[in-house]
Short mmCIF file of C-alpha atoms in Angstrom, two decimals:
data_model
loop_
_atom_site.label_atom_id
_atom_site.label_comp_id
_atom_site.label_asym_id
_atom_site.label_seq_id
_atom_site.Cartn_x
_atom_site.Cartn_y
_atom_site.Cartn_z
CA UNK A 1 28.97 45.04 160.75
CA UNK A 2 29.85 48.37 162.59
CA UNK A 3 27.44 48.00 165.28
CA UNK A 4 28.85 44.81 165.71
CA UNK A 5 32.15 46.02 166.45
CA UNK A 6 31.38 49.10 167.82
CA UNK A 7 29.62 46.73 170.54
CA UNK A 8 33.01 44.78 170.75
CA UNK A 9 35.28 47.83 171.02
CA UNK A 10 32.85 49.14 174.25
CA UNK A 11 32.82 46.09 175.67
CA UNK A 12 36.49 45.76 175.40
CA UNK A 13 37.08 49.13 177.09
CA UNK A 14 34.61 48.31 179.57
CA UNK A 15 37.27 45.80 180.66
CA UNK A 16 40.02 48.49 181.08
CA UNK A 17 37.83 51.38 181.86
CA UNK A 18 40.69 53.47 183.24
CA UNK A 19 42.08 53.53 179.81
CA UNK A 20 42.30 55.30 177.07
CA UNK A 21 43.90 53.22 174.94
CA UNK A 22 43.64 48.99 175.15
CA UNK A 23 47.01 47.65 174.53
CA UNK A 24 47.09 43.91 173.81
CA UNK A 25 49.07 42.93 176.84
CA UNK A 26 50.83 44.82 178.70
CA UNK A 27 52.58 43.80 181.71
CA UNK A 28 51.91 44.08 185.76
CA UNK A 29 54.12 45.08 188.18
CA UNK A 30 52.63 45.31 191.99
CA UNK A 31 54.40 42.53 193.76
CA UNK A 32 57.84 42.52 194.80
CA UNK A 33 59.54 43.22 191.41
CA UNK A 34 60.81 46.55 192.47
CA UNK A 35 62.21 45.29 195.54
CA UNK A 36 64.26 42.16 194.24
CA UNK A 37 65.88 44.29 191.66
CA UNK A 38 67.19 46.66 194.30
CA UNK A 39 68.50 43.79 196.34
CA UNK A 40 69.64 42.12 193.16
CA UNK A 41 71.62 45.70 192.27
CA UNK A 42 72.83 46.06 196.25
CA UNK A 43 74.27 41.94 196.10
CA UNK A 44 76.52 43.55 192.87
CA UNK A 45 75.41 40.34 191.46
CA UNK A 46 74.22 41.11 188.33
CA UNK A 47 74.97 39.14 185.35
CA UNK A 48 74.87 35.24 184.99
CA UNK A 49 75.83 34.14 188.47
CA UNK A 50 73.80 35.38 191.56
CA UNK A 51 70.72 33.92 194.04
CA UNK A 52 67.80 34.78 191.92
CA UNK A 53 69.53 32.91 188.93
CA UNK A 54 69.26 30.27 191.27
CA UNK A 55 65.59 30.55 192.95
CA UNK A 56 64.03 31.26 189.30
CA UNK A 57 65.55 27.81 188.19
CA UNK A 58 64.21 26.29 191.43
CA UNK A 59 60.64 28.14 190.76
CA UNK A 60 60.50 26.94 187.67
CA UNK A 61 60.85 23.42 188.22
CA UNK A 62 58.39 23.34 190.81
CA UNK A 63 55.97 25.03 188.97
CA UNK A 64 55.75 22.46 186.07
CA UNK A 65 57.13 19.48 187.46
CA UNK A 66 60.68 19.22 185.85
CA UNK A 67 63.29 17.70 187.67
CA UNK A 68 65.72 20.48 186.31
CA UNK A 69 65.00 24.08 184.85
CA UNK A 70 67.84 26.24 183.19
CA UNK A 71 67.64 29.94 183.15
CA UNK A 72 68.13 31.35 179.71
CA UNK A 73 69.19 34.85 177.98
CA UNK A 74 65.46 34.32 175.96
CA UNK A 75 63.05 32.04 174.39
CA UNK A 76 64.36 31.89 170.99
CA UNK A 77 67.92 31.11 172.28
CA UNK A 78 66.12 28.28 174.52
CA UNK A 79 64.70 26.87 171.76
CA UNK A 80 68.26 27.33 169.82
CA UNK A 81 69.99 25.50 172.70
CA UNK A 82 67.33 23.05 172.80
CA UNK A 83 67.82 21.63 169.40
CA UNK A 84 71.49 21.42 170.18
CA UNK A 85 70.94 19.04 172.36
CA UNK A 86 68.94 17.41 170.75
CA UNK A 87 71.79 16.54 168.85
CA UNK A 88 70.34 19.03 165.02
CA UNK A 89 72.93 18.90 162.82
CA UNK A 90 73.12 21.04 159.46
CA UNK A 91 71.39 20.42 156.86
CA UNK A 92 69.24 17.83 158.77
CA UNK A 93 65.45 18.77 158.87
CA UNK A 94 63.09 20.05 161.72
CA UNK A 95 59.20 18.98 162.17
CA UNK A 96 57.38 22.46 162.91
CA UNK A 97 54.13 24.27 162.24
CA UNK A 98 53.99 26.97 160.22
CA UNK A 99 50.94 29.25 162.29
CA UNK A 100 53.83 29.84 164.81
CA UNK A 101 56.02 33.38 165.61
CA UNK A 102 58.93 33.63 163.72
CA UNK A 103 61.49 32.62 167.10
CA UNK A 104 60.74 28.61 166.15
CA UNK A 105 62.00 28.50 162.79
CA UNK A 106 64.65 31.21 163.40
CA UNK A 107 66.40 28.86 166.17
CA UNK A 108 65.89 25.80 163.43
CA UNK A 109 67.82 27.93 161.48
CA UNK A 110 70.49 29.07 163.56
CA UNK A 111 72.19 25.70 163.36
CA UNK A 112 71.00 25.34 159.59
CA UNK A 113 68.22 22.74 160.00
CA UNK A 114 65.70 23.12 157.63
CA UNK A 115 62.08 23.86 158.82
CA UNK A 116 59.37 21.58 157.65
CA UNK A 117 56.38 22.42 158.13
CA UNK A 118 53.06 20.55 158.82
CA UNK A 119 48.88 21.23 159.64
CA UNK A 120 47.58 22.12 162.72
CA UNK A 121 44.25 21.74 164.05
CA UNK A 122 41.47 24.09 164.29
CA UNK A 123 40.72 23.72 167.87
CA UNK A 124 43.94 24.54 169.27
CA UNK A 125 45.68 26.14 166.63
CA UNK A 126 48.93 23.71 167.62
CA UNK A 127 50.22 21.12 165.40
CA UNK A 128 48.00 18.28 164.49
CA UNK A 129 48.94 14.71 165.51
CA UNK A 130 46.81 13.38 162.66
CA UNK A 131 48.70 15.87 160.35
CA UNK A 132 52.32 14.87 161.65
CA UNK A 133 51.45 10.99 161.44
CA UNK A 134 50.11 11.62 157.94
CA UNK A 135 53.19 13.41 156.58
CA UNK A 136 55.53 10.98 158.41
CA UNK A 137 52.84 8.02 156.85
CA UNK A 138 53.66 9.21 153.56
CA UNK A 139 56.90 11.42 153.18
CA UNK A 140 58.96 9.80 155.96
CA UNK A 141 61.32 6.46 156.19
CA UNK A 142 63.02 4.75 158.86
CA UNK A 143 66.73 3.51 158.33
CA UNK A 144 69.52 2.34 160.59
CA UNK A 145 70.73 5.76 161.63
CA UNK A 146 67.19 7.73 162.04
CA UNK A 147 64.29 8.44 159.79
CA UNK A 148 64.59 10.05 156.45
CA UNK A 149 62.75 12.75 154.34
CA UNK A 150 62.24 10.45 151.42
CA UNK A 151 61.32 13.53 149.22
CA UNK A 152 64.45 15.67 150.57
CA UNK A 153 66.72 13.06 151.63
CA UNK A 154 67.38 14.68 154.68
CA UNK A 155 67.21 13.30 158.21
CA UNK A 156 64.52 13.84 160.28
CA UNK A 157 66.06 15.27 163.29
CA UNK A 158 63.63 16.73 165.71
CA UNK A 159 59.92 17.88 166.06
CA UNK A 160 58.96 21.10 167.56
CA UNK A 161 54.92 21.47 167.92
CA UNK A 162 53.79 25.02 169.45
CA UNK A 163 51.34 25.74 172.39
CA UNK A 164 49.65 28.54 170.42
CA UNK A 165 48.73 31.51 172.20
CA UNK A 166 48.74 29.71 175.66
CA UNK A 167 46.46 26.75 174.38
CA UNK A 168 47.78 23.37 174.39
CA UNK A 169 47.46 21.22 171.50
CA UNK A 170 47.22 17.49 171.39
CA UNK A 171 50.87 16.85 173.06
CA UNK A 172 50.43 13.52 174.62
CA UNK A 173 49.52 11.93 171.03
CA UNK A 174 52.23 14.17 169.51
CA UNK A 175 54.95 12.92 172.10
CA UNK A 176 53.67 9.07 171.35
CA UNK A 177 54.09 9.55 166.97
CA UNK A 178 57.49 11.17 168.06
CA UNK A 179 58.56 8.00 170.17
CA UNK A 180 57.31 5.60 167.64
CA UNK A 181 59.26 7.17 164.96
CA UNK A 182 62.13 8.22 166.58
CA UNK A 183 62.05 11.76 166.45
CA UNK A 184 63.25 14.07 169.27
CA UNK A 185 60.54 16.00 170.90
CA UNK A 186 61.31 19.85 171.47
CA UNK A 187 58.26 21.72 173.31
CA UNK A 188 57.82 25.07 172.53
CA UNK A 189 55.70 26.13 175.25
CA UNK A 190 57.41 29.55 175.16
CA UNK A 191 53.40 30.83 175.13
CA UNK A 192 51.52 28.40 177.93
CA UNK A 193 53.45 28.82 181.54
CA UNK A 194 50.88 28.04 183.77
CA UNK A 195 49.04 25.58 181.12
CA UNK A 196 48.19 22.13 181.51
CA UNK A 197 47.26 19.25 179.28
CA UNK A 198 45.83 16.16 180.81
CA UNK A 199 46.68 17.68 184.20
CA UNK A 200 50.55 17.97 183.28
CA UNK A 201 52.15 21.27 182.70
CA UNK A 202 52.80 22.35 179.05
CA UNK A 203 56.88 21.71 177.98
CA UNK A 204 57.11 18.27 180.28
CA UNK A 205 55.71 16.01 177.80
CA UNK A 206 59.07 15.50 175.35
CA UNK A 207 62.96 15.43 176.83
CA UNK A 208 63.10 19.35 176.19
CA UNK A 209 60.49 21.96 177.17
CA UNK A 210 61.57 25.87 176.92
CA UNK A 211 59.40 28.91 177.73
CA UNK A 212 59.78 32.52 177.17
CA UNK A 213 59.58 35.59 179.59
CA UNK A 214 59.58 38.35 176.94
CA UNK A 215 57.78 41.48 177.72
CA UNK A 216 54.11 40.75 176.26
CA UNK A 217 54.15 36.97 178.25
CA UNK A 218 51.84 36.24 181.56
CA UNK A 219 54.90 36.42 183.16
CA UNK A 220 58.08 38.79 181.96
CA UNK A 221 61.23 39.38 183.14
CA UNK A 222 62.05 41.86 180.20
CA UNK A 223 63.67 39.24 178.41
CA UNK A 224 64.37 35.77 179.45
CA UNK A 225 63.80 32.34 178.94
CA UNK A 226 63.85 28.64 180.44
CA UNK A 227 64.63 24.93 179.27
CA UNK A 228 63.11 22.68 181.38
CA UNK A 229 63.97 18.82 181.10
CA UNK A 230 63.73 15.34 183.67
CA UNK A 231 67.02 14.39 181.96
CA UNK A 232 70.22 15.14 184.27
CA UNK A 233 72.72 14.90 181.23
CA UNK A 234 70.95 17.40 179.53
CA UNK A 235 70.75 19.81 182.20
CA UNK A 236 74.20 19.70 183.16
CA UNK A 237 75.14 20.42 179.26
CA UNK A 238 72.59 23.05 178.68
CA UNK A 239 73.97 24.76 181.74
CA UNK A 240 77.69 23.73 180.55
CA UNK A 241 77.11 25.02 176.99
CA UNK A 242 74.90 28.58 178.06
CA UNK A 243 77.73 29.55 179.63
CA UNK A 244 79.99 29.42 177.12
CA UNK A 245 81.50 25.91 177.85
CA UNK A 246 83.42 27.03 180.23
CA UNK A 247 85.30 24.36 182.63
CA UNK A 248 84.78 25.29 186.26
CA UNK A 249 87.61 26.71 187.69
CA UNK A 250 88.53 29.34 190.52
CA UNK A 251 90.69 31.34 188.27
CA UNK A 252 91.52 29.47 184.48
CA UNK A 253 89.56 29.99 181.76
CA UNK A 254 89.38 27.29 179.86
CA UNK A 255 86.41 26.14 177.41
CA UNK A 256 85.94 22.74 176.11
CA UNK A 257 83.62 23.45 172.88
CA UNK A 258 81.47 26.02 170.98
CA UNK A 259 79.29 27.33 173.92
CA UNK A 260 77.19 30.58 173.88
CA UNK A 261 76.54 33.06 176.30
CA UNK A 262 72.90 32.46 176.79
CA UNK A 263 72.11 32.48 180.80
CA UNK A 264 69.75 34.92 182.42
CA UNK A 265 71.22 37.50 184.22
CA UNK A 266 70.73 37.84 187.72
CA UNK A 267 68.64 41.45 187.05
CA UNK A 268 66.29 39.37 185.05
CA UNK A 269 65.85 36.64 187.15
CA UNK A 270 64.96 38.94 190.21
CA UNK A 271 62.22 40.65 188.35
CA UNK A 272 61.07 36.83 186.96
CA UNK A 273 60.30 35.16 190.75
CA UNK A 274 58.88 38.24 191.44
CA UNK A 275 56.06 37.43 188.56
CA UNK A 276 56.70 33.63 189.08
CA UNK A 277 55.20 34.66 192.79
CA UNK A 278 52.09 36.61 191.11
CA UNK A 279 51.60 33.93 188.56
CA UNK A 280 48.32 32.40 190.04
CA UNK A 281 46.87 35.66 190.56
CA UNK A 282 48.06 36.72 186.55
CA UNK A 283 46.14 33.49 185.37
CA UNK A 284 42.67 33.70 187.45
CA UNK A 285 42.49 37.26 186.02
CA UNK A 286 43.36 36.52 182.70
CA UNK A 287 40.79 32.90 182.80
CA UNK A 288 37.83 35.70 184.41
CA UNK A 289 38.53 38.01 181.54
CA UNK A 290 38.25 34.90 178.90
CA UNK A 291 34.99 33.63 180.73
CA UNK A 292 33.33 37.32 179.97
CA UNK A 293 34.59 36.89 176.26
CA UNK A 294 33.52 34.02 175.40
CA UNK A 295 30.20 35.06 176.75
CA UNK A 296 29.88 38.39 174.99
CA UNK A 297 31.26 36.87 171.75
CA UNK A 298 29.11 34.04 172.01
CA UNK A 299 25.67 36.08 171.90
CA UNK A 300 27.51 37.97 169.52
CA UNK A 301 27.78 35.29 167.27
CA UNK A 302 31.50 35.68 166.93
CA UNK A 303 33.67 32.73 167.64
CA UNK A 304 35.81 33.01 170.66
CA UNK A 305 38.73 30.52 171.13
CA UNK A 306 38.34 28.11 174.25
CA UNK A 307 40.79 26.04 175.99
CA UNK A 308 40.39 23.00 173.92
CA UNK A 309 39.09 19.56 175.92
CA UNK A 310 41.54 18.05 178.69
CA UNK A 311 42.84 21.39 178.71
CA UNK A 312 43.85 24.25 180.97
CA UNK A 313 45.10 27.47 179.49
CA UNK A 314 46.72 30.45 180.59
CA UNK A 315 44.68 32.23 178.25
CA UNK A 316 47.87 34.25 177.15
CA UNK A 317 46.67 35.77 174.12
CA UNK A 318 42.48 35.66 173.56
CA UNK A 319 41.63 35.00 170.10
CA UNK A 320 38.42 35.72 168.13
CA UNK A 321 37.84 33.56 164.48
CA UNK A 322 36.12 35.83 162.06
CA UNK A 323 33.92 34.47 158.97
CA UNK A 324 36.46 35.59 156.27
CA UNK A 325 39.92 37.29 155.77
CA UNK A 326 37.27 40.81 154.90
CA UNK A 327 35.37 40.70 157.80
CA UNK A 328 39.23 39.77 159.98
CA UNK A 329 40.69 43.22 158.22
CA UNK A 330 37.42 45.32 158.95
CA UNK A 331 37.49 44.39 162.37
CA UNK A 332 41.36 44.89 162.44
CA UNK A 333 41.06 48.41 161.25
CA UNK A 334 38.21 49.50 162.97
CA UNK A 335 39.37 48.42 166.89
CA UNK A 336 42.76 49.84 166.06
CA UNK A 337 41.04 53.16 164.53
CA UNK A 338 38.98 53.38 168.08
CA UNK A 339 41.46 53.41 171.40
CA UNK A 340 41.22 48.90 171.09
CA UNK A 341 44.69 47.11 169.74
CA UNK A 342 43.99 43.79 167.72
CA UNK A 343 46.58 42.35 165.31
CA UNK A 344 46.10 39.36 163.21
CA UNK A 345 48.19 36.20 163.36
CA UNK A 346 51.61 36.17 162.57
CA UNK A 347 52.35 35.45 158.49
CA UNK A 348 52.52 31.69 158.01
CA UNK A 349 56.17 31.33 158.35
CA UNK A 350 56.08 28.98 154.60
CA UNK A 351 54.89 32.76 153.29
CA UNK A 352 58.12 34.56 154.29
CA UNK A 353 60.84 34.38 151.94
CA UNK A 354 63.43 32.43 153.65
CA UNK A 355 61.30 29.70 154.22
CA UNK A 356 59.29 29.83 151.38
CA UNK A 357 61.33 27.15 149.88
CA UNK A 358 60.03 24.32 152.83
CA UNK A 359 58.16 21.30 152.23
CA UNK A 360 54.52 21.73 153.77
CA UNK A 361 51.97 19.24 154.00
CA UNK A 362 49.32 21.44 152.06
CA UNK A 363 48.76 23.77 155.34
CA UNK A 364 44.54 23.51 154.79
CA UNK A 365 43.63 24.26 158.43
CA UNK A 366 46.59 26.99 158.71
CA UNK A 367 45.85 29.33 155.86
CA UNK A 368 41.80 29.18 156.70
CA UNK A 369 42.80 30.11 160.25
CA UNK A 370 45.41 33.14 159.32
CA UNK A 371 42.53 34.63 157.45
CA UNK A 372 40.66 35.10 160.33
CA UNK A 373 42.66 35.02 163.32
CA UNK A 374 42.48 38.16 165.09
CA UNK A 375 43.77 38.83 168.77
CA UNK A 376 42.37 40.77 171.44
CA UNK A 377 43.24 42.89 174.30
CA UNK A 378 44.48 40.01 176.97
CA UNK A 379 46.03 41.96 179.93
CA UNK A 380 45.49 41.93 183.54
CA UNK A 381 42.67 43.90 184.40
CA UNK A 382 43.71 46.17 187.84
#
């Protein structure tokens, strides 16, 4: 087992081999990131209003094929927004998965939803269709006014599947049991810009798609984040309600509801369409560096995660699948002991203690997976 990863950690660092130390990803700045700050700073635009606010929103819809794109303070407050308007109320329950990060059910809970979580499948570690038809199938009723927990007796407000690390999962049959049923679709494809599925970019598949630009992501702005949606009533609220509700006006402030102050500011945004510009570049590096894993870890004998059929990823985070949960911590502590950072999968979010109290669906494919999930260096190699 130690020559095995001793062979893993050199091969690693002969990835990176003008460092010393393999972070897992770190970001790269080369393009015009430097200089689109410094024009941002000159404009004295800084905060929520100013041009890049505007060309990021404008990039972004191009890029995956939304009609409108809304810049946001972060991912987790895009997804928060997003369930807003999707109309969550309190107390009302959320379809999720729990091999997710934390942000998902955090912004179920900021408008106290309850999470609920279901399977997901082992080949792209995103919710499983079969799994959210099954639980619906059996634990699920529809009435007059929406479809009902019959277990909780809570409505069934939303669903909000994951694009885990960058791969998509089944989305088009996940958007069709959503439709059937009822259920809002929120895409959290905070992991996969630059994804596709079925030749349509990740986060375009339900009404609401939101992505995150958070310092580890393919592309980072520091912090920031996007909603993306086809539906102009939306847009105009999520714009309306990020900025704190606030009526138009030259001079008045007035504000017509609860809003929040979630929109990008300009700073951000310049740094963002200067990565939005590199993003091609980001992804054939990052698919090159996957190619050379998964043909190392194949002869290896170690089980590297590929884009899963009809897929394209960004390969965001590359993922290995160990035998066991023994041979997942030995590997774990020996790359981290040697100059390679690995982590494991985040804790099934049914595991933490405010959510331990969520209905699951049994979770088979998730716990095998978080016992052998372990992530590997993913950066752009120079």
């Amino acid at each position: 087992m130690v020559e095995k990863f001793q062979k893993t950690v050199d091969f690693v660092k002969s990835q990176y081999p003008d460092k010393n130390f393999i972070a897992l990803h770190e970001p790269a700045f080369f393009g015009n990131e430097r200089n689109y700050v410094l024009d941002a700073i000159d404009s004295t635009f800084v905060s929520s209003v100013g041009a890049y606010v505007n060309r990021f929103e404008e990039m972004m819809a191009e890029l995956t094929g939304a009609k409108y794109a809304i810049a946001i303070v972060n991912g987790t407050n895009a997804l928060h927004i997003g369930l807003v308007l999707a109309g969550v109320k309190s107390n009302e329950e959320v379809l999720s998965q729990a091999l997710t990060f934390i942000a998902t059910a955090n912004a179920i809970s900021y408008i106290n939803a309850i999470p609920v979580f279901v399977d997901v499948d082992q080949e792209t570690l995103g919710m499983s269709p079969q799994s959210l038809r099954d639980f619906l199938v059996h634990h699920a009723e529809k009435r007059a006014d929406g479809v009902y927990n019959k277990t909780s007796g809570r409505r069934i407000a939303a669903c909000v599947p994951m694009h885990t690390f960058g791969l998509p999962c089944k989305i088009d049959e996940i958007a069709a049991i959503c439709e059937e049923w009822g259920i809002f679709l929120v895409e959290d494809a905070a992991e996969s810009l630059g994804s596709y599925y079925k030749d349509k970019h990740t986060g375009v598949f339900g009404k609401i798609g939101v992505f995150s630009f958070n310092g580890n992501k393919t592309v980072t702005c520091g912090g920031g984040g996007a909603l993306i949606t086809d539906d102009e009533e939306i847009a105009k609220r999520a714009k309306h309600l990020t900025t704190q509700a606030k009526v138009p006006h030259k001079w008045e402030f007035v504000h017509d509801e609860i809003g929040y102050n979630y929109r990008m500011p300009n700073l951000n945004a310049a740094l963002a369409c200067a990565q939005l510009e590199q993003l091609p570049l980001f992804i054939e590096n990052k698919r090159v560096l996957a190619e050379r894993y998964l043909d190392f870890f194949s002869k290896m004998g170690i089980q590297f995660m590929h884009e899963p059929q009809s897929s394209r990823s960004n390969y965001w985070l590359n993922a290995l699948i160990m035998d066991d949960l023994e041979e997942r911590n030995a590997l774990l502590t020996f790359t981290n002991d040697n100059g390679v950072m690995t982590r494991p999968v985040w804790e099934l979010m049914n595991r933490l203690p405010m959510f331990k109290h969520c209905q699951t669906d049994g979770l088979e494919n998730s716990i095998w997976l978080a016992d052998r999930i372990v992530n590997i260096p993913s950066g752009f190699r120079p």
